[in-house]
mmCIF file of C-alpha atoms in Angstrom:
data_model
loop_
_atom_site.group_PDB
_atom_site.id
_atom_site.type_symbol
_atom_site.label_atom_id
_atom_site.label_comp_id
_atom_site.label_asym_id
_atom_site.label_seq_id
_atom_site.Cartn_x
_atom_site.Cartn_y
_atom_site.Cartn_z
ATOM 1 C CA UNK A 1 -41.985 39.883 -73.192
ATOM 2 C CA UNK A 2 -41.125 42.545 -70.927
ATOM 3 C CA UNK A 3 -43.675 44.739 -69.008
ATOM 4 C CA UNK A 4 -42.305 48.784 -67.967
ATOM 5 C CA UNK A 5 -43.585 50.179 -64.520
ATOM 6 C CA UNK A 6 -43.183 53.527 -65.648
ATOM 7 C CA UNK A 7 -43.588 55.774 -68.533
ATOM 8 C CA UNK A 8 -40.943 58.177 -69.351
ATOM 9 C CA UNK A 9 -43.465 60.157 -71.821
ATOM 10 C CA UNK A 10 -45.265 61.498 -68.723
ATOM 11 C CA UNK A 11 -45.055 63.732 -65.654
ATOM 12 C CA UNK A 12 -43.477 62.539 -62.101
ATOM 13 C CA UNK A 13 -46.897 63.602 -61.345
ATOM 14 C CA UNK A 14 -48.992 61.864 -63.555
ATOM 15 C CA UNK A 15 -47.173 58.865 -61.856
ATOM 16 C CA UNK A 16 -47.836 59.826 -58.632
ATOM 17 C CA UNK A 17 -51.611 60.095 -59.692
ATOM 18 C CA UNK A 18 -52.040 56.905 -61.658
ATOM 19 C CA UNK A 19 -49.920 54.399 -59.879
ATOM 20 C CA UNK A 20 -47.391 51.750 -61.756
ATOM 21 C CA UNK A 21 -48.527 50.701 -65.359
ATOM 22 C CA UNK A 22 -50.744 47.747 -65.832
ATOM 23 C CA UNK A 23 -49.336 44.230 -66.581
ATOM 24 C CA UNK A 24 -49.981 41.028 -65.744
ATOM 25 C CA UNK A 25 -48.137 39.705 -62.203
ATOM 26 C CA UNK A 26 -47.003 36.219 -63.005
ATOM 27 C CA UNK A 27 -46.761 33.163 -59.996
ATOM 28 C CA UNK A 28 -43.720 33.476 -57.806
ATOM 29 C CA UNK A 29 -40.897 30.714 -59.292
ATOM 30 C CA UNK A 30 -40.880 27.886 -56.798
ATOM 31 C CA UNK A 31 -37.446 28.452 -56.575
ATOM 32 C CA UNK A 32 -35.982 30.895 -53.570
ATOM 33 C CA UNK A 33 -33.064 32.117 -52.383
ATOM 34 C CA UNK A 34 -32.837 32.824 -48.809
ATOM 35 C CA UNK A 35 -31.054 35.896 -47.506
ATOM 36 C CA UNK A 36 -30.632 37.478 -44.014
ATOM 37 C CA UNK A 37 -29.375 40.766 -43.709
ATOM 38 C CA UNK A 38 -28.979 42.049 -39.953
ATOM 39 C CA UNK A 39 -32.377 40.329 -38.009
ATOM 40 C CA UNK A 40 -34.339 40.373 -41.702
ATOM 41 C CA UNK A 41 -35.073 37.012 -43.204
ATOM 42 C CA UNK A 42 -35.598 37.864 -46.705
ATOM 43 C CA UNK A 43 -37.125 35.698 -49.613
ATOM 44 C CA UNK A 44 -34.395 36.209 -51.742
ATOM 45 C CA UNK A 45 -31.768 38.765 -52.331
ATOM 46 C CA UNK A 46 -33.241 41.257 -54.992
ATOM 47 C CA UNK A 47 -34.176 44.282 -54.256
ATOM 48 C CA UNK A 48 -35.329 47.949 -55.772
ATOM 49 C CA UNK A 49 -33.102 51.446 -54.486
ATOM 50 C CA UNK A 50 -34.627 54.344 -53.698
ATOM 51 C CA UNK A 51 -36.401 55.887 -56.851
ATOM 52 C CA UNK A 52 -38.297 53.538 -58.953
ATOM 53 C CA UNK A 53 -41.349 53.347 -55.696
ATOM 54 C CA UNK A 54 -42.452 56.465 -56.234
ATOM 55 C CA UNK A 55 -45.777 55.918 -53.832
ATOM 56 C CA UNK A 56 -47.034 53.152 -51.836
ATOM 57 C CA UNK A 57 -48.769 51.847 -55.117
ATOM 58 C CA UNK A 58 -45.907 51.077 -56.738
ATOM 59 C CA UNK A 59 -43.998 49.639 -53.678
ATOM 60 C CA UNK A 60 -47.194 47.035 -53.811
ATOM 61 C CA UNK A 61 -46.696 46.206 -57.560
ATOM 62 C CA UNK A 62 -42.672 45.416 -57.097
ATOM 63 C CA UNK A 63 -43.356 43.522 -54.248
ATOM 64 C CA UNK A 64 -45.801 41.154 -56.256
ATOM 65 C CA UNK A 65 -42.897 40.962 -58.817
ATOM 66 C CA UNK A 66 -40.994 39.034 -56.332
ATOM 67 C CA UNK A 67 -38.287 42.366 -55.740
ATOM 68 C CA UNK A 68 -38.161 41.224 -51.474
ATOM 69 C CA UNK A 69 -36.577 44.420 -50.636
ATOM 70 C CA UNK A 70 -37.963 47.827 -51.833
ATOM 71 C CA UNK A 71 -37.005 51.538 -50.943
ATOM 72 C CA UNK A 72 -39.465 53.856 -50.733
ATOM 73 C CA UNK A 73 -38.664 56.836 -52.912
ATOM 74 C CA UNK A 74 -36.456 59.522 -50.878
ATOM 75 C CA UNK A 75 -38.650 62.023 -48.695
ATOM 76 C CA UNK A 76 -38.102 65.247 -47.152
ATOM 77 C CA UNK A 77 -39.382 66.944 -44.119
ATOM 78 C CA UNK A 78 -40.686 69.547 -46.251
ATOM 79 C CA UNK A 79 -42.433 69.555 -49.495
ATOM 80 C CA UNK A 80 -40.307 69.940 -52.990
ATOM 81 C CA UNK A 81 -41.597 69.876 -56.249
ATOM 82 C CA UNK A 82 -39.665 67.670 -58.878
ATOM 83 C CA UNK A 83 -37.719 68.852 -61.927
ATOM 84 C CA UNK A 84 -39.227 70.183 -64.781
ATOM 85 C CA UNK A 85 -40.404 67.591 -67.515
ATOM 86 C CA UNK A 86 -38.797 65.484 -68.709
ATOM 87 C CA UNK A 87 -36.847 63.427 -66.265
ATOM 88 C CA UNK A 88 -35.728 60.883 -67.765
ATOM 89 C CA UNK A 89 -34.142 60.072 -71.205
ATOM 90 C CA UNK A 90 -32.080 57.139 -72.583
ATOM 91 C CA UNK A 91 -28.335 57.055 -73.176
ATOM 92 C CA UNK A 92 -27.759 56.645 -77.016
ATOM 93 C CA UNK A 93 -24.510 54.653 -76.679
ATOM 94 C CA UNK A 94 -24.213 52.572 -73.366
ATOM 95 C CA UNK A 95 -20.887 52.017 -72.889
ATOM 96 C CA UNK A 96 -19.869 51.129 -69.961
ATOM 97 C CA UNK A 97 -18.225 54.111 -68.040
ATOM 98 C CA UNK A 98 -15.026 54.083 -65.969
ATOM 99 C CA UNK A 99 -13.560 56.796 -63.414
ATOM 100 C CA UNK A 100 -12.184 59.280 -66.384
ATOM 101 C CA UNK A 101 -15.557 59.762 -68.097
ATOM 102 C CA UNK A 102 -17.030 61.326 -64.735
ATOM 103 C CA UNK A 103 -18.338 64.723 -65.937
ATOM 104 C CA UNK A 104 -17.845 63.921 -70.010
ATOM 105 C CA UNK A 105 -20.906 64.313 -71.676
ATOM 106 C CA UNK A 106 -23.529 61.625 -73.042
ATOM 107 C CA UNK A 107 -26.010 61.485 -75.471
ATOM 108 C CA UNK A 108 -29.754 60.977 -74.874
ATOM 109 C CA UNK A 109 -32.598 60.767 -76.122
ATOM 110 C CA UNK A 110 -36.577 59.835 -75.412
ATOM 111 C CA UNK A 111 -36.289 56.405 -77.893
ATOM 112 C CA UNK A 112 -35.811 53.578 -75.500
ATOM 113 C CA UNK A 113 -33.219 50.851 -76.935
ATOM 114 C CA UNK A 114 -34.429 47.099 -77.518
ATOM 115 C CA UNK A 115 -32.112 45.532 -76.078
ATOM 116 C CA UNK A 116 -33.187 46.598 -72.044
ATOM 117 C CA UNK A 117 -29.760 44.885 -71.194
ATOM 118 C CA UNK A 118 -28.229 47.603 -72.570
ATOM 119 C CA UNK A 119 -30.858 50.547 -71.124
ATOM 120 C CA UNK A 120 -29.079 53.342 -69.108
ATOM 121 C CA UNK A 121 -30.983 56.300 -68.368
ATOM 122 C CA UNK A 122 -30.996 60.290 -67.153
ATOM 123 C CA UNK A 123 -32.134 60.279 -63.653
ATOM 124 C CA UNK A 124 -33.406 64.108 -63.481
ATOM 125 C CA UNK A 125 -35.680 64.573 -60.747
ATOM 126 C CA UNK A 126 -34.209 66.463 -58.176
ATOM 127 C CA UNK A 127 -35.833 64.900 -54.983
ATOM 128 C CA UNK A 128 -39.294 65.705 -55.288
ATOM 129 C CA UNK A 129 -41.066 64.984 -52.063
ATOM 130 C CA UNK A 130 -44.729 65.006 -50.800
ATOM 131 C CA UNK A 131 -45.565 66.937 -47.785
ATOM 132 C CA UNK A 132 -44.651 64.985 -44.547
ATOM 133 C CA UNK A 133 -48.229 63.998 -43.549
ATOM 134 C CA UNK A 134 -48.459 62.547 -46.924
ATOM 135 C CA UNK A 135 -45.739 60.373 -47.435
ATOM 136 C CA UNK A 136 -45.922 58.983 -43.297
ATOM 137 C CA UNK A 137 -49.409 57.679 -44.037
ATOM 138 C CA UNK A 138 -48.609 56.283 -47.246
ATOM 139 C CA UNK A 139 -45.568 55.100 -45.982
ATOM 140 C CA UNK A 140 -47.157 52.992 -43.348
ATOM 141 C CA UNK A 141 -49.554 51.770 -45.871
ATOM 142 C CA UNK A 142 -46.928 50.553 -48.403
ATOM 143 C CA UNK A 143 -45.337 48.768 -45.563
ATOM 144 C CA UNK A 144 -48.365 46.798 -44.790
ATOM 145 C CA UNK A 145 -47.916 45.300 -48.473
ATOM 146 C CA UNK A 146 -45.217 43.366 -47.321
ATOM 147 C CA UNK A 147 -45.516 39.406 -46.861
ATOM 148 C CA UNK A 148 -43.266 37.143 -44.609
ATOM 149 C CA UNK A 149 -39.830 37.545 -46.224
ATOM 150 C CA UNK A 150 -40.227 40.537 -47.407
ATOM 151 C CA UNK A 151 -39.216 44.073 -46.447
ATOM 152 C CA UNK A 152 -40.139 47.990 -47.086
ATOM 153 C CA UNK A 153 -37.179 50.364 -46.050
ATOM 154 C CA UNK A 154 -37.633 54.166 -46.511
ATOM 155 C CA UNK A 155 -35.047 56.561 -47.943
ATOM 156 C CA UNK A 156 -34.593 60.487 -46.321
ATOM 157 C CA UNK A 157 -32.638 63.535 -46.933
ATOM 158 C CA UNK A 158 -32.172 66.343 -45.373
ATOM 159 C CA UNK A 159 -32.679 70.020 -46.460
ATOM 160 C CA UNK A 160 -30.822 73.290 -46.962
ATOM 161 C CA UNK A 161 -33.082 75.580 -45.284
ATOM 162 C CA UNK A 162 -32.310 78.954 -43.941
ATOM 163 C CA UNK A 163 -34.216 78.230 -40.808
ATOM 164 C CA UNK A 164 -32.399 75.179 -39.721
ATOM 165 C CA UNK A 165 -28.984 73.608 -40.377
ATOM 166 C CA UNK A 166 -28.857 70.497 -42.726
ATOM 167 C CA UNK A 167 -27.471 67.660 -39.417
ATOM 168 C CA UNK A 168 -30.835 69.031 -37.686
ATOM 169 C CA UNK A 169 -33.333 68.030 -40.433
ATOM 170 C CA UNK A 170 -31.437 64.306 -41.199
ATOM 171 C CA UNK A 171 -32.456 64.004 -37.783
ATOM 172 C CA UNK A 172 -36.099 65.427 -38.260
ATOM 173 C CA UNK A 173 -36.982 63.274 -41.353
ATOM 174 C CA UNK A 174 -35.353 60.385 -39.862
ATOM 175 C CA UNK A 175 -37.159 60.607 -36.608
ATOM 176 C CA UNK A 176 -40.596 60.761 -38.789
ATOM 177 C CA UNK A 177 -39.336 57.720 -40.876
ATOM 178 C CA UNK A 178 -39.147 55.941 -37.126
ATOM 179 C CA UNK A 179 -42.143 57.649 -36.147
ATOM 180 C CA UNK A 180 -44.189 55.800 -39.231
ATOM 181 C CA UNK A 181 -42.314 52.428 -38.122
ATOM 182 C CA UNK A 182 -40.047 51.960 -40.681
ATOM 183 C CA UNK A 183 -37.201 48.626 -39.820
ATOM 184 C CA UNK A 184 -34.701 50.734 -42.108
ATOM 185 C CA UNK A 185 -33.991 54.151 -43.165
ATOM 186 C CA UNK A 186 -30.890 54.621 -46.287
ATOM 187 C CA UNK A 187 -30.346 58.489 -45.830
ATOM 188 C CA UNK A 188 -29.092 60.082 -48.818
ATOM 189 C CA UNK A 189 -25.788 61.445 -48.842
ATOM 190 C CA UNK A 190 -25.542 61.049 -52.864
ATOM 191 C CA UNK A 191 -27.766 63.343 -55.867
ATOM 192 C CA UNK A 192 -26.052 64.455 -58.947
ATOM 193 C CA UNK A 193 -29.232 66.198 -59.840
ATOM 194 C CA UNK A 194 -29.387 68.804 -57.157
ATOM 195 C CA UNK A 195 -27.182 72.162 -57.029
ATOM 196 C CA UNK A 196 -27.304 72.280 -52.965
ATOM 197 C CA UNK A 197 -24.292 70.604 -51.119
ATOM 198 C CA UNK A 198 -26.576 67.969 -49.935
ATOM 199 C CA UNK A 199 -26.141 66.131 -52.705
ATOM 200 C CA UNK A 200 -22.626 65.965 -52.076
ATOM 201 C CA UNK A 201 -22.413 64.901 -48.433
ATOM 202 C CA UNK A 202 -21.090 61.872 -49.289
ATOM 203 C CA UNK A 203 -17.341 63.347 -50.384
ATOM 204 C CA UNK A 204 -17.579 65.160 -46.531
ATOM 205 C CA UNK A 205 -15.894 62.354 -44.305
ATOM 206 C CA UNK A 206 -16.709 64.779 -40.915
ATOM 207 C CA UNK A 207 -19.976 66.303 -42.202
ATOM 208 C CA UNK A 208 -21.543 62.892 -43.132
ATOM 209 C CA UNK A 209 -20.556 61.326 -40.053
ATOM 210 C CA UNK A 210 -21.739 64.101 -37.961
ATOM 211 C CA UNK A 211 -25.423 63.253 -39.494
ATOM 212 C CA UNK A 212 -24.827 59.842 -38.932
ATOM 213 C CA UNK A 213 -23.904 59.799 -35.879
ATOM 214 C CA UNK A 214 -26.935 62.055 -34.483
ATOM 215 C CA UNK A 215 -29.473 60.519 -36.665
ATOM 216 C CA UNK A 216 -28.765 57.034 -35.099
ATOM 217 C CA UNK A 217 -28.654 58.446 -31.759
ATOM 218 C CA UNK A 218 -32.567 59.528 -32.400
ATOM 219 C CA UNK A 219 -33.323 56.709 -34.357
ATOM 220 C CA UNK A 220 -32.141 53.834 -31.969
ATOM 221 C CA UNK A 221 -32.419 50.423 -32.909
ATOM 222 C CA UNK A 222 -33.777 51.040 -36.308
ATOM 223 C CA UNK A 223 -31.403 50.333 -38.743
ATOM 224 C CA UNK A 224 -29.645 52.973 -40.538
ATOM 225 C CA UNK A 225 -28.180 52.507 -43.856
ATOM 226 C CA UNK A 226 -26.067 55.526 -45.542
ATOM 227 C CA UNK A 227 -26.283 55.956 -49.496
ATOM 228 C CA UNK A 228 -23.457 57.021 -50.974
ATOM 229 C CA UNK A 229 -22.119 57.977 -55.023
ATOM 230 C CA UNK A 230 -18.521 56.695 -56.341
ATOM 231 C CA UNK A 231 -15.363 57.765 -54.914
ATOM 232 C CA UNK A 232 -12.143 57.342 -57.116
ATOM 233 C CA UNK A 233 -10.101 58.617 -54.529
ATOM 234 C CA UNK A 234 -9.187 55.297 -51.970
ATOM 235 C CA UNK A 235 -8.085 58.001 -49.346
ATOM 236 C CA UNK A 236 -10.741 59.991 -49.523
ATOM 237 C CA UNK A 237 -13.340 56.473 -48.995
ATOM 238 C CA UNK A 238 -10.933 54.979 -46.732
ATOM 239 C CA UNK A 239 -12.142 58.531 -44.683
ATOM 240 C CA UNK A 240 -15.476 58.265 -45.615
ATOM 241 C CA UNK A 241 -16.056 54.769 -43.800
ATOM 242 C CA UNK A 242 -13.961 55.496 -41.082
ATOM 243 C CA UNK A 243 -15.720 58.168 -40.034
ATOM 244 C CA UNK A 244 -19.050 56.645 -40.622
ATOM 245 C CA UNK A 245 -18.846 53.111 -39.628
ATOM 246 C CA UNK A 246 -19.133 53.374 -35.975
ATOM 247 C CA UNK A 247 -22.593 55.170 -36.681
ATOM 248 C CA UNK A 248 -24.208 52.954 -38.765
ATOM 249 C CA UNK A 249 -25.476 49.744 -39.988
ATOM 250 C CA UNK A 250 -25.101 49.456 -43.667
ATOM 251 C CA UNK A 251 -23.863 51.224 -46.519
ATOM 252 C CA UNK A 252 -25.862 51.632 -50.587
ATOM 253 C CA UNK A 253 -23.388 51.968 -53.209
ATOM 254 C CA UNK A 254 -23.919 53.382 -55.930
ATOM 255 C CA UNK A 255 -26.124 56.641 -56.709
ATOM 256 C CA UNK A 256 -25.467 57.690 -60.525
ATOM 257 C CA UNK A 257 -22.510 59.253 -61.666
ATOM 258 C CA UNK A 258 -22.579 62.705 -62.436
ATOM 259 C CA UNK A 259 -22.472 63.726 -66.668
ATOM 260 C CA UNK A 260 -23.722 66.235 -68.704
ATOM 261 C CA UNK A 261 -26.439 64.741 -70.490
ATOM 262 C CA UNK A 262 -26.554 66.226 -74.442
ATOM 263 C CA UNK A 263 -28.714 65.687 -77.347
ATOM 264 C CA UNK A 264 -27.583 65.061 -80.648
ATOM 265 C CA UNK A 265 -26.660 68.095 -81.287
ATOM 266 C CA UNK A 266 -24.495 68.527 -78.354
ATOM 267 C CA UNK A 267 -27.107 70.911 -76.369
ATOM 268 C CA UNK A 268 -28.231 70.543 -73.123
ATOM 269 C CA UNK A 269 -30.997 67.674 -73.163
ATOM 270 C CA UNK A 270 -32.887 68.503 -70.225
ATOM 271 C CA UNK A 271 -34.344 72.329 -69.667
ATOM 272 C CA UNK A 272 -33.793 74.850 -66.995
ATOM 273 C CA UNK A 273 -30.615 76.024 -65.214
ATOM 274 C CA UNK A 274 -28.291 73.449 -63.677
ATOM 275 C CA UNK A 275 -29.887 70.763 -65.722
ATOM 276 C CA UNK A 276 -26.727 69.956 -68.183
ATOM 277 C CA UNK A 277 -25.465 67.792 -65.604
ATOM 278 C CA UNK A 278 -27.637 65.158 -64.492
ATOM 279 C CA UNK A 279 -27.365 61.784 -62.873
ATOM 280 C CA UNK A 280 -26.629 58.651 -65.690
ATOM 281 C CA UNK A 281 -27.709 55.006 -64.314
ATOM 282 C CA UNK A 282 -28.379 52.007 -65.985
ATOM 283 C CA UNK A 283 -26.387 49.324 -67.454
ATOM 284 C CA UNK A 284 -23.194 51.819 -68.002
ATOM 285 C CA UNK A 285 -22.418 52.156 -64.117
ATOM 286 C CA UNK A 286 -22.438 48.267 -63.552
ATOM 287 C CA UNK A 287 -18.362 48.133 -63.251
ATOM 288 C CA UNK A 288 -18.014 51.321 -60.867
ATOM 289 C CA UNK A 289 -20.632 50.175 -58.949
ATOM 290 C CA UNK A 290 -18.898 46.521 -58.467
ATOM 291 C CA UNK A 291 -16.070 48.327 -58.018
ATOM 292 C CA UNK A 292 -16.788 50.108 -54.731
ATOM 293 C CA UNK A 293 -18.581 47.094 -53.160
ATOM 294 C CA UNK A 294 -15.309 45.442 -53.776
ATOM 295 C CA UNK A 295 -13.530 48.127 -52.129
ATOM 296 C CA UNK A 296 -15.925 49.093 -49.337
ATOM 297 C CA UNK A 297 -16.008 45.053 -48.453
ATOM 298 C CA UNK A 298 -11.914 44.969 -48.558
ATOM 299 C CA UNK A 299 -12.364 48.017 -46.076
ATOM 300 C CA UNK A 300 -14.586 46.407 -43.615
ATOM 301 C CA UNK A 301 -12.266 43.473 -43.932
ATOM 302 C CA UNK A 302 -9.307 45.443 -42.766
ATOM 303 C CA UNK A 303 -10.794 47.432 -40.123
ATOM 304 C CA UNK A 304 -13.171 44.700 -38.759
ATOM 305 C CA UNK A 305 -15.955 46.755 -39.209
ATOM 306 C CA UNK A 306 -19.337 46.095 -38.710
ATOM 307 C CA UNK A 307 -22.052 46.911 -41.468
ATOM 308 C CA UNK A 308 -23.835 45.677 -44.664
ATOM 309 C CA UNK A 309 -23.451 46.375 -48.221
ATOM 310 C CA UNK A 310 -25.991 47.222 -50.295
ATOM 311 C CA UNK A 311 -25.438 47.018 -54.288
ATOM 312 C CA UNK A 312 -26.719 48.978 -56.306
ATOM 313 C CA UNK A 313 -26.111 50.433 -60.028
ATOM 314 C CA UNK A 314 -26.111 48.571 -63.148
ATOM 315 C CA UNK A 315 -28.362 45.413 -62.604
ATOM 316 C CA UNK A 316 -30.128 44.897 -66.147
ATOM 317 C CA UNK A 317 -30.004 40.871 -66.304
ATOM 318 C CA UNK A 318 -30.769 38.536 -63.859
ATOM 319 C CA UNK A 319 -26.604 37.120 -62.982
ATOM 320 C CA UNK A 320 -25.895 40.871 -62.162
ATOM 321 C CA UNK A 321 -27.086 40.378 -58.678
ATOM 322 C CA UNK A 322 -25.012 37.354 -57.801
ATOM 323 C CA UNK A 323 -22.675 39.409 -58.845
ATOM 324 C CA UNK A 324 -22.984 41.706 -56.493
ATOM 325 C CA UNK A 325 -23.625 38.867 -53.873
ATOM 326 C CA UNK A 326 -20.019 37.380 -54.409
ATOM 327 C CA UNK A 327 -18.346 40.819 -54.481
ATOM 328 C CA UNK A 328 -19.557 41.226 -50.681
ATOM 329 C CA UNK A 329 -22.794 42.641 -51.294
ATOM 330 C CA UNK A 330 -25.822 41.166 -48.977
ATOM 331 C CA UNK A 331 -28.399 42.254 -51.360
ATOM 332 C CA UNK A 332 -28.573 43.796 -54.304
ATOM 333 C CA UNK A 333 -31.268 46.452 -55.712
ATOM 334 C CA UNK A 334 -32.009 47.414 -59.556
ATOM 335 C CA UNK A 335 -33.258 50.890 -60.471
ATOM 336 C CA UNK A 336 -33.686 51.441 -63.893
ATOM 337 C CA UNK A 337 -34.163 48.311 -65.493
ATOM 338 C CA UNK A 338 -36.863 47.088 -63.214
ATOM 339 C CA UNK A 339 -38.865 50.367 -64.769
ATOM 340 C CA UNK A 340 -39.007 49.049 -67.594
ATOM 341 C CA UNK A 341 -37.968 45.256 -66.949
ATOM 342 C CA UNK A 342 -40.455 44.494 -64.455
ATOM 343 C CA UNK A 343 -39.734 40.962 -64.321
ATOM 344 C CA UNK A 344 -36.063 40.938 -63.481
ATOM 345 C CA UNK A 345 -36.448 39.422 -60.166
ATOM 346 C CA UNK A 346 -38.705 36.769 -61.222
ATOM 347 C CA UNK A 347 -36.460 36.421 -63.573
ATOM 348 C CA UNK A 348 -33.953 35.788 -61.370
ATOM 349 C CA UNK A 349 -35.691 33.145 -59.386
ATOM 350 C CA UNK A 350 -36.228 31.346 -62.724
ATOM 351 C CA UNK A 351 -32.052 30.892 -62.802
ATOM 352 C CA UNK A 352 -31.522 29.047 -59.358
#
């Protein structure tokens, strides 16, 4: 039977306000599979990417599931209210996407499929974030969750603001996200969802490596991990790492891929303006996303350089993170399913 985390019928606040949903936590498989990445020892390989861990509530309740890496939901240094409701909504027909569907439109709509190998979802929030002093002391709670072989990293992203330019404030949320003690902070360079350039720092080889390179001067030793979306251009990512990789320590791939999400009607799904295009995840980005940790580990191959991958995008049955793991990933993270899949990493522990 499988157990959801989350509720797509309510709010991002309601969330917020009444923690993960209930279900019973079942006994950690006696089976393990031991992973380092940099200095971590880890349990196992599995992980959840920054989105799912909405609050330090539900970093606790995926941690008991056995997922031995979790992200805590991207923060700001300012607050930002979330999209307006709803926020997520379920692809219709999950096929799996390749490079020439980018910006084609989908169909969704609120019925979840019953076949959760097959679940692929909107991903419509826009980056809500708590005020600062909220999300540092719950931040250094959820942390505390953690048991031996396990690990909490934190995700930040800078802002557009008119009073400060964006490299400045990837440096001030960082510096908080060091402040709070966190072993790892993924900044965002990727967001399909928002209509500010920061969402799109990622396709900026000298802009994204100008953030890198001063947030990890402020940050120091903690390690810094850089998110990015897919790149069809091998140029253009050849650029991208170059750029990057003296700067930092690992890199996330994939965020969602950018669609315009439709009902079945063909009209915009989700309200407001901007909001026909939204962020698709789920089980129809698996191959894209296998594809760039294929191509980001042939890179470092080539260049000798020196960071992690991160997978992520796609991971809706237990084999999908091996999968990851033999394409050159050194863990791998689920977003979507393990919302409403809970058990996917104990899942996976059930395999070995």
């Amino acid at each position: 039977m499988a157990y959801a985390t989350h509720d797509a019928s309510q709010t991002y606040e309601w969330a917020l306000e009444n923690g993960p949903l209930e279900m019973p936590i079942p006994a950690r498989p006696l089976a393990s599979r031991a992973t380092k990445i940099w200095d971590l020892d880890l349990l196992s390989p599995t992980g959840i990417a920054a989105g799912p861990a909405y609050d330090s509530e539900f970093v606790r309740r995926y941690l008991q599931l056995g997922f031995d890496t979790v992200i805590y939901k991207t923060v700001r240094s300012i607050a930002r209210d979330c999209h307006p409701f709803p926020n997520c909504l379920f692809v219709d027909d999950a096929q799996m996407l390749r490079a020439h569907d980018i910006g084609k439109s989908v169909v969704v709509s609120p019925k979840i499929p019953s076949d959760l190998t097959q679940l692929a979802i909107t991903n419509s929030f826009g980056v809500p974030s708590v005020s600062p002093e909220h999300w540092m002391q719950d931040f250094d709670k959820a942390k505390s969750f953690a048991e031996a072989g396990q690990s909490v990293w934190l995700s930040a992203m800078g802002t557009h603001h008119d009073h400060w330019d964006i490299v400045s404030d990837y440096v001030r949320v960082a510096s908080m996200g060091k402040d709070v003690g966190a072993e790892v902070i993924e900044i965002n360079y990727s967001c399909p969802n928002l209509n500010s350039s920061e969402g799109a720092i990622y396709t900026t080889p000298y802009l994204s490596a100008q953030i890198s390179k001063a947030v990890k001067a402020a940050i120091g030793s903690t390690k810094l991990v850089i998110k990015i979306g897919y790149i069809a251009d091998d140029h253009l990512l050849a650029e991208l790492v170059a750029k990057n990789a003296p700067h930092i320590d690992g890199i996330a791939a994939i965020n969602t891929i950018k669609m315009q999400a439709v009902d079945a009607n063909g009209h915009q799904a989700l309200p407001g303006n901007g909001r026909l295009e939204s962020g698709i995840c789920g089980s129809v980005i698996l191959d894209l996303a296998q594809e760039m940790v294929v191509r980001l580990a042939d890179l470092r191959a080539a260049n000798q350089y020196d960071f992690e991958i991160v997978g992520v995008g796609g991971i809706t049955q237990p084999k999908h993170f091996d999968e990851y793991l033999a394409r050159g990933a050194s863990i791998a993270m689920s977003g979507s399913a393990a919302m409403w899949n809970a058990y996917l990493a104990h899942d996976y522990l059930l395999r070995l």
